[in-house]
Structures are given as C-alpha cells and as structure tokens.
JSON list of N, CA and C in Angstrom, two decimals:
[
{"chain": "O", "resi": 154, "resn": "UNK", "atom": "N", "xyz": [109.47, 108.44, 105.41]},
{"chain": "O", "resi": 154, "resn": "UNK", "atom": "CA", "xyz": [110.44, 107.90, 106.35]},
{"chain": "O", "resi": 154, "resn": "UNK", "atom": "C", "xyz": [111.41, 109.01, 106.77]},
{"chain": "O", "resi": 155, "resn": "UNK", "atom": "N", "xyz": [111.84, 110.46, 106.19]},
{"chain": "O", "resi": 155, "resn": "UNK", "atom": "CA", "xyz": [112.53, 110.94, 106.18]},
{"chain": "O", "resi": 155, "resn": "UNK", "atom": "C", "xyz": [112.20, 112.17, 107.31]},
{"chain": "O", "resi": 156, "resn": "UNK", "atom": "N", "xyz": [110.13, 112.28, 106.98]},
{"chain": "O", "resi": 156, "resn": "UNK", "atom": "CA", "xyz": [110.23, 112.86, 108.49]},
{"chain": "O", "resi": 156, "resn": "UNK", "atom": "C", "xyz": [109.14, 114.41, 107.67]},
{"chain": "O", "resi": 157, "resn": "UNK", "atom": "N", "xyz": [109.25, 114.53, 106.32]},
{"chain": "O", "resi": 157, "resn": "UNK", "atom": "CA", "xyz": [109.27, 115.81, 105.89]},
{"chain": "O", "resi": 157, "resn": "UNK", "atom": "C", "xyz": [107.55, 115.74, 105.82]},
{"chain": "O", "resi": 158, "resn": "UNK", "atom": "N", "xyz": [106.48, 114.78, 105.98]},
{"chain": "O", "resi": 158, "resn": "UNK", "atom": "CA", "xyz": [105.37, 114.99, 106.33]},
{"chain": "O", "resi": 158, "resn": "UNK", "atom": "C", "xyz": [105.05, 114.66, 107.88]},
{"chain": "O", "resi": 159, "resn": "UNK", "atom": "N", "xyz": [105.58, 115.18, 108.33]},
{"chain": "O", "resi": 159, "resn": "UNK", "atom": "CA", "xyz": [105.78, 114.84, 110.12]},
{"chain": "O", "resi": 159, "resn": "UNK", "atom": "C", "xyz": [106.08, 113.54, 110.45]},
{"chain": "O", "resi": 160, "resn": "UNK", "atom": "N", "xyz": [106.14, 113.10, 111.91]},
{"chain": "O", "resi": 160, "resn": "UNK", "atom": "CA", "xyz": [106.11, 111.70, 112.71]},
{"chain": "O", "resi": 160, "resn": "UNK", "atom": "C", "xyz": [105.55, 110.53, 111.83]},
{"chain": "O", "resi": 161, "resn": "UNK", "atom": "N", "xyz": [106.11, 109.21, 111.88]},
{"chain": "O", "resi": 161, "resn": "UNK", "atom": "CA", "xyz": [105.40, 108.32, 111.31]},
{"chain": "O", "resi": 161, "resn": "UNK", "atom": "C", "xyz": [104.45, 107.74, 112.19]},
{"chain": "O", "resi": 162, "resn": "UNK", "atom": "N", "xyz": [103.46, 107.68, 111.99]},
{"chain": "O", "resi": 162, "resn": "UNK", "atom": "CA", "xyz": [102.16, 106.26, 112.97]},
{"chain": "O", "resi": 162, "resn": "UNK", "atom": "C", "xyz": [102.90, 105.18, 113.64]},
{"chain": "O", "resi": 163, "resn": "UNK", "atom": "N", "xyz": [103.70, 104.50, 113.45]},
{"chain": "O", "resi": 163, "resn": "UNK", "atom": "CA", "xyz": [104.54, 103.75, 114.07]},
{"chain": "O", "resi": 163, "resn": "UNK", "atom": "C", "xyz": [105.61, 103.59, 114.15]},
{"chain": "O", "resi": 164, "resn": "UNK", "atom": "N", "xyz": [106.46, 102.55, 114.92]},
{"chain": "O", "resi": 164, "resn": "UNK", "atom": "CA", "xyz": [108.02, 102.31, 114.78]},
{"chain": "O", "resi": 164, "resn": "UNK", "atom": "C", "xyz": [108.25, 101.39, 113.26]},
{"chain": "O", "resi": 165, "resn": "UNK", "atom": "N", "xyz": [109.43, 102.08, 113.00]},
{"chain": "O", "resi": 165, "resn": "UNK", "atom": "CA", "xyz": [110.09, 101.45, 111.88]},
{"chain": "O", "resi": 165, "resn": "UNK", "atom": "C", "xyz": [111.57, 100.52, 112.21]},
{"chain": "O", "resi": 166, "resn": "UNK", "atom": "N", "xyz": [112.02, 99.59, 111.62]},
{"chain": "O", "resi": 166, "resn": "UNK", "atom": "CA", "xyz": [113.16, 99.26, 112.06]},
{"chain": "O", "resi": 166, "resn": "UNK", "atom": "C", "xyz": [113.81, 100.23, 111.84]},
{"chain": "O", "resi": 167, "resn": "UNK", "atom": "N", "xyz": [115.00, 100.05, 112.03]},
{"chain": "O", "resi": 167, "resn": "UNK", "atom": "CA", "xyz": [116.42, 100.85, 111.25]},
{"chain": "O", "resi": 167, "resn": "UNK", "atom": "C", "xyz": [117.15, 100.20, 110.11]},
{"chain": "O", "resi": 168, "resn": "UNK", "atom": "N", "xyz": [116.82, 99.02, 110.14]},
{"chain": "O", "resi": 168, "resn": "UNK", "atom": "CA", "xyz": [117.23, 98.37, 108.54]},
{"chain": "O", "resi": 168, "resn": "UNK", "atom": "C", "xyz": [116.49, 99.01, 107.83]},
{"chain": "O", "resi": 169, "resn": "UNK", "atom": "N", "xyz": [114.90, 98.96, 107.54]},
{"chain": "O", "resi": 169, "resn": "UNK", "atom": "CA", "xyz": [114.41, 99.19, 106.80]},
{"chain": "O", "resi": 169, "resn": "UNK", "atom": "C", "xyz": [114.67, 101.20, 106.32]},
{"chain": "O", "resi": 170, "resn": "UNK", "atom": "N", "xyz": [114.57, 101.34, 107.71]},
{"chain": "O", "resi": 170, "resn": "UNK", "atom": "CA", "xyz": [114.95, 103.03, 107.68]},
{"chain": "O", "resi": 170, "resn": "UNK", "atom": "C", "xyz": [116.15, 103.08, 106.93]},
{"chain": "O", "resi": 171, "resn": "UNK", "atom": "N", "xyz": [117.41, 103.15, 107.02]},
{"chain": "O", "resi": 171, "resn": "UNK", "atom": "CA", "xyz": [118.83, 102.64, 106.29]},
{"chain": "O", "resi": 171, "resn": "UNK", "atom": "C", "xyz": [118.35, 102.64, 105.23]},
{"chain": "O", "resi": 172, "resn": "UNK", "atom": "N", "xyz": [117.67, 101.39, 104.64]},
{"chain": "O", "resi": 172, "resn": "UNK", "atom": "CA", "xyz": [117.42, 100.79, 103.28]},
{"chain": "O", "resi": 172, "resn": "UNK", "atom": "C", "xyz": [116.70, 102.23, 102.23]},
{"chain": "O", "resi": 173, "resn": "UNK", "atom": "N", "xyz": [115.93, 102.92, 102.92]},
{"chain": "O", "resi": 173, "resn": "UNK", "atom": "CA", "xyz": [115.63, 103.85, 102.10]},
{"chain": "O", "resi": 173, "resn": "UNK", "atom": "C", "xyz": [115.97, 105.32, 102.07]},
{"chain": "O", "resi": 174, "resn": "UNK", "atom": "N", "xyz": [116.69, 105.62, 103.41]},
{"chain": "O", "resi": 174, "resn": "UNK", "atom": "CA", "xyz": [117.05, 107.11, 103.57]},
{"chain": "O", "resi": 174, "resn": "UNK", "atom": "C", "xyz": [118.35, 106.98, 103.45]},
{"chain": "O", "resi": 175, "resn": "UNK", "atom": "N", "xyz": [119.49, 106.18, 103.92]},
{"chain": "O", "resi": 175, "resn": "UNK", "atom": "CA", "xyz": [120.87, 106.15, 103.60]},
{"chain": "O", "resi": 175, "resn": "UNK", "atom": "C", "xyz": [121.43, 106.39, 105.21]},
{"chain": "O", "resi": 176, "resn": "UNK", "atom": "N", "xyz": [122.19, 107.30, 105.42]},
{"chain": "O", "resi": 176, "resn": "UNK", "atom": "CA", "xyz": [122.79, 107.78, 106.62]},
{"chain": "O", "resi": 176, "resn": "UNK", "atom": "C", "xyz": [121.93, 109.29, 107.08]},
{"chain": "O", "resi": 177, "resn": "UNK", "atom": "N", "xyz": [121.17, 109.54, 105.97]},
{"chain": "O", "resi": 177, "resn": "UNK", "atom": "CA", "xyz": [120.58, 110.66, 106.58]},
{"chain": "O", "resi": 177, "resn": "UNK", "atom": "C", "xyz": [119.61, 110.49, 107.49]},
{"chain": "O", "resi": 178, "resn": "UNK", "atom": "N", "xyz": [120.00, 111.86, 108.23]},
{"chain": "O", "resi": 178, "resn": "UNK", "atom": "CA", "xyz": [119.00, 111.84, 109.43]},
{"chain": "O", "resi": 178, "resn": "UNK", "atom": "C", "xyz": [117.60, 112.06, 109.15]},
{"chain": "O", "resi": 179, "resn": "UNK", "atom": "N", "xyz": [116.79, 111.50, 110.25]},
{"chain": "O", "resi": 179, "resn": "UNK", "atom": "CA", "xyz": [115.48, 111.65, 109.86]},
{"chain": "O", "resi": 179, "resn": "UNK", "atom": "C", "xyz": [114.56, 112.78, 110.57]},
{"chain": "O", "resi": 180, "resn": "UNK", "atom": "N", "xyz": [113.76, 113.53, 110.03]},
{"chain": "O", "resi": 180, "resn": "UNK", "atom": "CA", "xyz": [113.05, 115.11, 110.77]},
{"chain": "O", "resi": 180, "resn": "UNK", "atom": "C", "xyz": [112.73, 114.56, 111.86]},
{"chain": "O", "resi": 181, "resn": "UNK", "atom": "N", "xyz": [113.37, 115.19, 112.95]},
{"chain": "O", "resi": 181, "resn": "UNK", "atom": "CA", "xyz": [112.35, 114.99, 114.10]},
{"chain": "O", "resi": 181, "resn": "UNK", "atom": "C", "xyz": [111.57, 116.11, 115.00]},
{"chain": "O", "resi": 182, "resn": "UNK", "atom": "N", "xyz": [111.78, 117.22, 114.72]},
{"chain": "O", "resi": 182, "resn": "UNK", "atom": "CA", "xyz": [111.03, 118.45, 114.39]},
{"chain": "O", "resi": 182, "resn": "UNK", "atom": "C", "xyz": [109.74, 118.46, 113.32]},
{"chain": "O", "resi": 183, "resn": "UNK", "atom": "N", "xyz": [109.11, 119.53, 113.79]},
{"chain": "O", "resi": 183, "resn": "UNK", "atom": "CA", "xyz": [108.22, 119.98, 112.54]},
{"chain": "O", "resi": 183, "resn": "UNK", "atom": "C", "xyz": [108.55, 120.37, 111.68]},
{"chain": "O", "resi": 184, "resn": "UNK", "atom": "N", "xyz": [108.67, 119.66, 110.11]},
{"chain": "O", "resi": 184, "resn": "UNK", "atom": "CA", "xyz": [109.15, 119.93, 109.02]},
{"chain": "O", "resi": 184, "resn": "UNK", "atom": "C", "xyz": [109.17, 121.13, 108.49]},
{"chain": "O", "resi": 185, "resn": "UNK", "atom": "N", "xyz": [107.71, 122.27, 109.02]},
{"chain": "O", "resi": 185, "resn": "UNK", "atom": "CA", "xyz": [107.61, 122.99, 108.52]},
{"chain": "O", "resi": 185, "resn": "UNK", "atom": "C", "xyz": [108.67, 124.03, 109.48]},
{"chain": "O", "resi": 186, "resn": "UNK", "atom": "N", "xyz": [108.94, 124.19, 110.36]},
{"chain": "O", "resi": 186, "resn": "UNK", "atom": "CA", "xyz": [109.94, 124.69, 111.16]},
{"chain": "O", "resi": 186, "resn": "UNK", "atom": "C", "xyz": [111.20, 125.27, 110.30]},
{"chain": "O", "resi": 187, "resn": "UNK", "atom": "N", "xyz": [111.52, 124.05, 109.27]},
{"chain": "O", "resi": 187, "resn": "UNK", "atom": "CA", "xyz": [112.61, 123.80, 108.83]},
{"chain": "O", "resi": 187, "resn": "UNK", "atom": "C", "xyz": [112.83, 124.94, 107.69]},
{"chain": "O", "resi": 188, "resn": "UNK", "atom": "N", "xyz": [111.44, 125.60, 107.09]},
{"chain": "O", "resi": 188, "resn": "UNK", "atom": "CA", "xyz": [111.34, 126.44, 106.01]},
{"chain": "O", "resi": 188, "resn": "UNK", "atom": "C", "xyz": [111.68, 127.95, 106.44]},
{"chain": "O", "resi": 189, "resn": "UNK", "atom": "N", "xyz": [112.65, 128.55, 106.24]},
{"chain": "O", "resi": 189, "resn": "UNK", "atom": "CA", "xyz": [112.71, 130.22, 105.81]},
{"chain": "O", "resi": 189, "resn": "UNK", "atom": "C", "xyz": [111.90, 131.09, 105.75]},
{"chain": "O", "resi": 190, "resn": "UNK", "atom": "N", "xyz": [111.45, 132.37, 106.86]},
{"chain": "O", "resi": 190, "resn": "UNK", "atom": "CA", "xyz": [110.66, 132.84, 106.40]},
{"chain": "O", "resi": 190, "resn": "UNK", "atom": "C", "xyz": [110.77, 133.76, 105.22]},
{"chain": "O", "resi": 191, "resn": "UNK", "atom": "N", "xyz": [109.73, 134.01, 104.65]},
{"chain": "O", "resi": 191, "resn": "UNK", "atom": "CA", "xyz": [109.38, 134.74, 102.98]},
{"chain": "O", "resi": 191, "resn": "UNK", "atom": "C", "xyz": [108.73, 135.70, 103.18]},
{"chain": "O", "resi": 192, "resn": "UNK", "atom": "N", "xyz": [107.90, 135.95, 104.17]},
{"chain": "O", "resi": 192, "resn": "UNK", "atom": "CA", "xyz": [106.84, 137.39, 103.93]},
{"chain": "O", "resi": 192, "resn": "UNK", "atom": "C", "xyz": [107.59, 138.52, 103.81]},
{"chain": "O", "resi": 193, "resn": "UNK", "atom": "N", "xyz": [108.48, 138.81, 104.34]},
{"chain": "O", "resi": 193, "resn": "UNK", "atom": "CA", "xyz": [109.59, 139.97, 104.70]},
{"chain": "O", "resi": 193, "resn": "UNK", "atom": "C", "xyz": [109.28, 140.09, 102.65]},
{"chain": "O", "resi": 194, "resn": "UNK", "atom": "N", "xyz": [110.40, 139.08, 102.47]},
{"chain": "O", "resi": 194, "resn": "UNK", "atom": "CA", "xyz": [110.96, 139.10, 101.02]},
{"chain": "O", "resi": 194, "resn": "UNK", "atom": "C", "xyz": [109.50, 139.71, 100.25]},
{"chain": "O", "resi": 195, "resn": "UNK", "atom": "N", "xyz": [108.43, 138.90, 100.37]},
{"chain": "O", "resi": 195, "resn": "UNK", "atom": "CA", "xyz": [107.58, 139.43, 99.18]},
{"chain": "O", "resi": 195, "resn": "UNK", "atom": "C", "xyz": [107.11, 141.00, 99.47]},
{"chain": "O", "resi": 196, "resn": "UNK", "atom": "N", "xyz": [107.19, 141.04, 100.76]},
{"chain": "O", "resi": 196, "resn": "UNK", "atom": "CA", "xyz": [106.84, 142.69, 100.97]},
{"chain": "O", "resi": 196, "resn": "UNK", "atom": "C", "xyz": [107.67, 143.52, 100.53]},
{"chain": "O", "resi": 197, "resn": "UNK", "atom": "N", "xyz": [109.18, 143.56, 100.82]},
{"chain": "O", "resi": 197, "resn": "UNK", "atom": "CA", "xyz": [110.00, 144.04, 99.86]},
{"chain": "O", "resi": 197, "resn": "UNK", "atom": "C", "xyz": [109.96, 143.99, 98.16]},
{"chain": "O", "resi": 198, "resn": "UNK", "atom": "N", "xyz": [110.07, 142.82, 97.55]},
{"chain": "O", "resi": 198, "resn": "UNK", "atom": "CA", "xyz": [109.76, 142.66, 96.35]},
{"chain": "O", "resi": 198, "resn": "UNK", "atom": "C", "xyz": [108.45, 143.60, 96.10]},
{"chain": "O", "resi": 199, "resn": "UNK", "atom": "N", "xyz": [107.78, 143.39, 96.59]},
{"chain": "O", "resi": 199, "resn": "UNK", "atom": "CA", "xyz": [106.15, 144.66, 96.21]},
{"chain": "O", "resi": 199, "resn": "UNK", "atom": "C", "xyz": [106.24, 146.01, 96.90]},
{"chain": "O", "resi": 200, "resn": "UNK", "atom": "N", "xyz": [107.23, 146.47, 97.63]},
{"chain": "O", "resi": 200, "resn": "UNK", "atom": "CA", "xyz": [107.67, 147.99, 97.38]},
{"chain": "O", "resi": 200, "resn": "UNK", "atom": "C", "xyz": [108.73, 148.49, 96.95]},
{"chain": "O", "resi": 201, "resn": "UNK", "atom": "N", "xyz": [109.54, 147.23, 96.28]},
{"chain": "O", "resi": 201, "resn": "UNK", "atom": "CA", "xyz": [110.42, 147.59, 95.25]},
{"chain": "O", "resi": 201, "resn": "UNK", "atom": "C", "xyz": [110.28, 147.90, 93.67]},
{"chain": "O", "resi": 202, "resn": "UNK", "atom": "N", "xyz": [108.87, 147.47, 93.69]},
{"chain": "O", "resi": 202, "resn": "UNK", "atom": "CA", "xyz": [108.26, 147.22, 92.05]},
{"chain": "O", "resi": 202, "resn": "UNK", "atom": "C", "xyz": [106.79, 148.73, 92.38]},
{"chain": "O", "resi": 203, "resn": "UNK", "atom": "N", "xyz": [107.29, 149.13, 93.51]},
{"chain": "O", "resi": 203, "resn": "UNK", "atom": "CA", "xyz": [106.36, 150.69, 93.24]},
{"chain": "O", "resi": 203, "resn": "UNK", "atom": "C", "xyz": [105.51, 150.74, 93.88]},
{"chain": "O", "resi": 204, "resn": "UNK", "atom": "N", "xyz": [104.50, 149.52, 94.84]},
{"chain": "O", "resi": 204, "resn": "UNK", "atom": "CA", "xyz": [103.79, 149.15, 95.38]},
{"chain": "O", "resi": 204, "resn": "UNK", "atom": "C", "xyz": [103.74, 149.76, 96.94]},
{"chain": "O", "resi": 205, "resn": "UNK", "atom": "N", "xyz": [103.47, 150.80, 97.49]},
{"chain": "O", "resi": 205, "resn": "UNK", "atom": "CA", "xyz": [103.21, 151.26, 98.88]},
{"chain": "O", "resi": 205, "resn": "UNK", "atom": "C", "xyz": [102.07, 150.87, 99.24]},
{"chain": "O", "resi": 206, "resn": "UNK", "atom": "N", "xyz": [102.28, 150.75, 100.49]},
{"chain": "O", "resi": 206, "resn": "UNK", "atom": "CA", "xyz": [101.11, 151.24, 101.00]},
{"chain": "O", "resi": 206, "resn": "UNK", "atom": "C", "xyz": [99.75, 149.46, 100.93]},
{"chain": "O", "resi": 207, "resn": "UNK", "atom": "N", "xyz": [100.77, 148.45, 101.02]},
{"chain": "O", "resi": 207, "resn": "UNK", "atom": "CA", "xyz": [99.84, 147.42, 100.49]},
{"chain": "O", "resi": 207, "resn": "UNK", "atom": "C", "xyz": [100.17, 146.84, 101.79]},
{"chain": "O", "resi": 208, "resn": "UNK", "atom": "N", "xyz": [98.58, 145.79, 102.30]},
{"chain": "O", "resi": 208, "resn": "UNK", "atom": "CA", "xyz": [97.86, 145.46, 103.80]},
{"chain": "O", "resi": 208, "resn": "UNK", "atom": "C", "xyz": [99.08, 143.92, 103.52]},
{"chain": "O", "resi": 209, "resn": "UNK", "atom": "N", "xyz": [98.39, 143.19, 104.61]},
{"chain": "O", "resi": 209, "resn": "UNK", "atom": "CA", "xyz": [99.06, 142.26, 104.74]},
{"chain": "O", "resi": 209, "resn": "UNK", "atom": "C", "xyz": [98.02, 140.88, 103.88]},
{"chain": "O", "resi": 210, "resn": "UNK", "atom": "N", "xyz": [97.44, 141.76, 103.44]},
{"chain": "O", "resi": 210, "resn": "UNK", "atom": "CA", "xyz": [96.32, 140.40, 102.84]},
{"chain": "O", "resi": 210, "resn": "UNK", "atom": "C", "xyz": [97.02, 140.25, 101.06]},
{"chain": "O", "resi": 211, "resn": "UNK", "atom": "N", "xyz": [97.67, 141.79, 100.62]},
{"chain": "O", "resi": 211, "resn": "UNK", "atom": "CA", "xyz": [97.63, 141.72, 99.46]},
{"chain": "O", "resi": 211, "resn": "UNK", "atom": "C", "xyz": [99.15, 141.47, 99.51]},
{"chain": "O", "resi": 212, "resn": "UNK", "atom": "N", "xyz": [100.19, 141.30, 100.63]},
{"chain": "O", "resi": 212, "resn": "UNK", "atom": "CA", "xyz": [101.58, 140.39, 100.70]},
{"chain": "O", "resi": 212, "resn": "UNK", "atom": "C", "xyz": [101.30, 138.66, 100.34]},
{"chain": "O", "resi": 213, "resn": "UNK", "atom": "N", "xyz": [99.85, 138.37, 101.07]},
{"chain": "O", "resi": 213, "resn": "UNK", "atom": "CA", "xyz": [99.81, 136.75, 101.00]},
{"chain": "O", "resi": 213, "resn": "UNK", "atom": "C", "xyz": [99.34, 136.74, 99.73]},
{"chain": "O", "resi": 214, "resn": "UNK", "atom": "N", "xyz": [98.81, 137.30, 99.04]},
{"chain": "O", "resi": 214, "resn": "UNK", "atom": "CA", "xyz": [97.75, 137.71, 97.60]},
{"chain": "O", "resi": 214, "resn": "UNK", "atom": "C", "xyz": [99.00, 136.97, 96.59]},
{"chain": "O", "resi": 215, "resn": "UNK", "atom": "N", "xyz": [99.75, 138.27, 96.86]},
{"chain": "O", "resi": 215, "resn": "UNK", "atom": "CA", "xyz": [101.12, 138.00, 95.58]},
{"chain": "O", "resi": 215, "resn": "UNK", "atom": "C", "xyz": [102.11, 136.73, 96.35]},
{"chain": "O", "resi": 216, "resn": "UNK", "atom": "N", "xyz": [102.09, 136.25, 97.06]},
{"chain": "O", "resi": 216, "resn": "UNK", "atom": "CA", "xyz": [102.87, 135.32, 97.96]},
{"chain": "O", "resi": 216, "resn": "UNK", "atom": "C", "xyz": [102.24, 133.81, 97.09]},
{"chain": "O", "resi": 217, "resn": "UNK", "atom": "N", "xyz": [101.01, 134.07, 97.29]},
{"chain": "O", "resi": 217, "resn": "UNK", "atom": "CA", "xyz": [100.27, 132.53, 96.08]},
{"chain": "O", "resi": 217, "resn": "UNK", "atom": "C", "xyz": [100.41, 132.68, 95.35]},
{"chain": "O", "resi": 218, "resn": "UNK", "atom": "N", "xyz": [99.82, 134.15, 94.33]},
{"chain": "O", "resi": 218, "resn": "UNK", "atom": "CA", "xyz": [99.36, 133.98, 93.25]},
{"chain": "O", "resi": 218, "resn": "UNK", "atom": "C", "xyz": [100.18, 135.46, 92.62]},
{"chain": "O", "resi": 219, "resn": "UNK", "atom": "N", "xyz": [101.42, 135.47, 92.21]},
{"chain": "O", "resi": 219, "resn": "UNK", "atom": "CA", "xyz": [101.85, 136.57, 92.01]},
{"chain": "O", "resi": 219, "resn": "UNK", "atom": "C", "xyz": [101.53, 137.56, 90.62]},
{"chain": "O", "resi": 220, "resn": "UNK", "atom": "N", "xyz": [101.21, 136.71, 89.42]},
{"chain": "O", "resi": 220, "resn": "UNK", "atom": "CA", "xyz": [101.30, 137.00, 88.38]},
{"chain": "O", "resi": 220, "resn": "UNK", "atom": "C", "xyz": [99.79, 137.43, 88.74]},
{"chain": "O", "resi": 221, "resn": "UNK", "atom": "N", "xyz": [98.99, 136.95, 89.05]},
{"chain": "O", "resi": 221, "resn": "UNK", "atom": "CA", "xyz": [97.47, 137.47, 89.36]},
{"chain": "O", "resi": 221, "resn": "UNK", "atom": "C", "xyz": [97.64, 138.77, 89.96]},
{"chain": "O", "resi": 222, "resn": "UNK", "atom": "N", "xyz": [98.07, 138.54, 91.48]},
{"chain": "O", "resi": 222, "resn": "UNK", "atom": "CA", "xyz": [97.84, 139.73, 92.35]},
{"chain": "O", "resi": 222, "resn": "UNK", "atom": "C", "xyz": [98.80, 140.89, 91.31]},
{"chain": "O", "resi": 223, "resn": "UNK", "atom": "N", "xyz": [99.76, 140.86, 90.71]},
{"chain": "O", "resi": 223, "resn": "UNK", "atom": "CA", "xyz": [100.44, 142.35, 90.17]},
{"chain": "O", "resi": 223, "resn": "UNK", "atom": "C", "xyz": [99.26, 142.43, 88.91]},
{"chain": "O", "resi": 224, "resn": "UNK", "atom": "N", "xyz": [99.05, 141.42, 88.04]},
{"chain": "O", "resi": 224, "resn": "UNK", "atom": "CA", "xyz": [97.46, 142.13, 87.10]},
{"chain": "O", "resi": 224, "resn": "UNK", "atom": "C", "xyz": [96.39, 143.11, 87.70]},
{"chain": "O", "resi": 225, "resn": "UNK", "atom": "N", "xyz": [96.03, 142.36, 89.51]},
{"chain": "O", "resi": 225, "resn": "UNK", "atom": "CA", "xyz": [95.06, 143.10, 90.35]},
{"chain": "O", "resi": 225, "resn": "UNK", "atom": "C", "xyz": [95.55, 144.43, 90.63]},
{"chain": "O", "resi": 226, "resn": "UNK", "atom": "N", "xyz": [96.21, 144.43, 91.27]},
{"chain": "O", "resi": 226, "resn": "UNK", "atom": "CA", "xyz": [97.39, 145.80, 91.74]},
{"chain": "O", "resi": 226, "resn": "UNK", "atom": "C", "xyz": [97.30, 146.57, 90.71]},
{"chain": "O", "resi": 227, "resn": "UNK", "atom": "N", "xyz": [97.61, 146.73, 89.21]},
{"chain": "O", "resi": 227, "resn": "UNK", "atom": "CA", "xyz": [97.40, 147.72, 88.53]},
{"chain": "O", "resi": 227, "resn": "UNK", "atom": "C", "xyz": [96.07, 147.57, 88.06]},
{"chain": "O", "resi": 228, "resn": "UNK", "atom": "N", "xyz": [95.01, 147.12, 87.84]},
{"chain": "O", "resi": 228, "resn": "UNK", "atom": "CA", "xyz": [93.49, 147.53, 87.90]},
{"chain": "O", "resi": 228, "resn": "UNK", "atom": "C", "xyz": [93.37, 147.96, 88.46]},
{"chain": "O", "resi": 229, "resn": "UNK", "atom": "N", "xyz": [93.59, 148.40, 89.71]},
{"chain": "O", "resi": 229, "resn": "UNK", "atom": "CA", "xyz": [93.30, 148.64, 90.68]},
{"chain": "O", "resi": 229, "resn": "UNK", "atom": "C", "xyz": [94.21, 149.87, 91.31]},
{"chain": "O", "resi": 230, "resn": "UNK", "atom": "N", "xyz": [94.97, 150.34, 90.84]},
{"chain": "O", "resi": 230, "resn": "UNK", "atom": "CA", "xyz": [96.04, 151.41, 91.09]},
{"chain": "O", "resi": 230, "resn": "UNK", "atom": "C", "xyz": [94.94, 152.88, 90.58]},
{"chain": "O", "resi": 231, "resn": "UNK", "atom": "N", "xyz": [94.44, 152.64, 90.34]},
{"chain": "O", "resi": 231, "resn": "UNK", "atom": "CA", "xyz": [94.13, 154.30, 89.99]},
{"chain": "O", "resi": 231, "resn": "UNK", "atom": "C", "xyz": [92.90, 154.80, 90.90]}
]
C-alpha cells in the first residue's frame, strides 16, 4: 500500500489506505528511484583497500558478494 513494490493493480479507498499507512504518503514514483547511488562508494572502498586497476564487473562482484570477491581479488593478485 505504501508504494515501495511499485503501483497497486487497483484503486484502494483512503480509509482503508489511512488504516494501514497512517498519514504517510504513498510512493508514487519508482521506488527504486528513491535509492542512493553506491557504485561510486564500492569503487572507492576497493581502491582504498589497494585494489587498482579493477573493471566494472569486479565493482558489481564486491557490490553482491563482498567477502567472496576480496577472497577472489587476492587469489588472484599475483
């Protein structure tokens, strides 16, 4: 009701809306809109920890799976 998995399929009252969200407003944008971007950050974070020189596949790598991708990264460093 709040909006944060997109549009609902149909109309809702506004009682019922009220009854479960309160006074808050409801998304009427794309929720995902609403999120901060992060790639910047993890690319920094991985050439702050020593890491040059890394593509944009191994930013999304450590972006999922971080504790994995820095195990990979040093196998793989030499």
């Amino acid at each position: 009701v709040r909006g944060k998995y997109g549009a609902l399929p149909g109309k809702i009252s506004d009682e019922i809306r009220h009854t479960i969200i309160g006074d808050e407003e409801p998304i009427t944008c794309r929720p995902a809109d609403l999120i901060e971007p992060e790639l910047a950050g993890y690319t920094e974070d991985l050439n702050s920890k020593g890491y040059t020189g890394i593509t944009e596949e191994d930013v999304l790598t450590y972006a999922m799976f971080p504790e994995v991708a820095i195990n990979f990264f040093e196998a793989n460093r030499r």
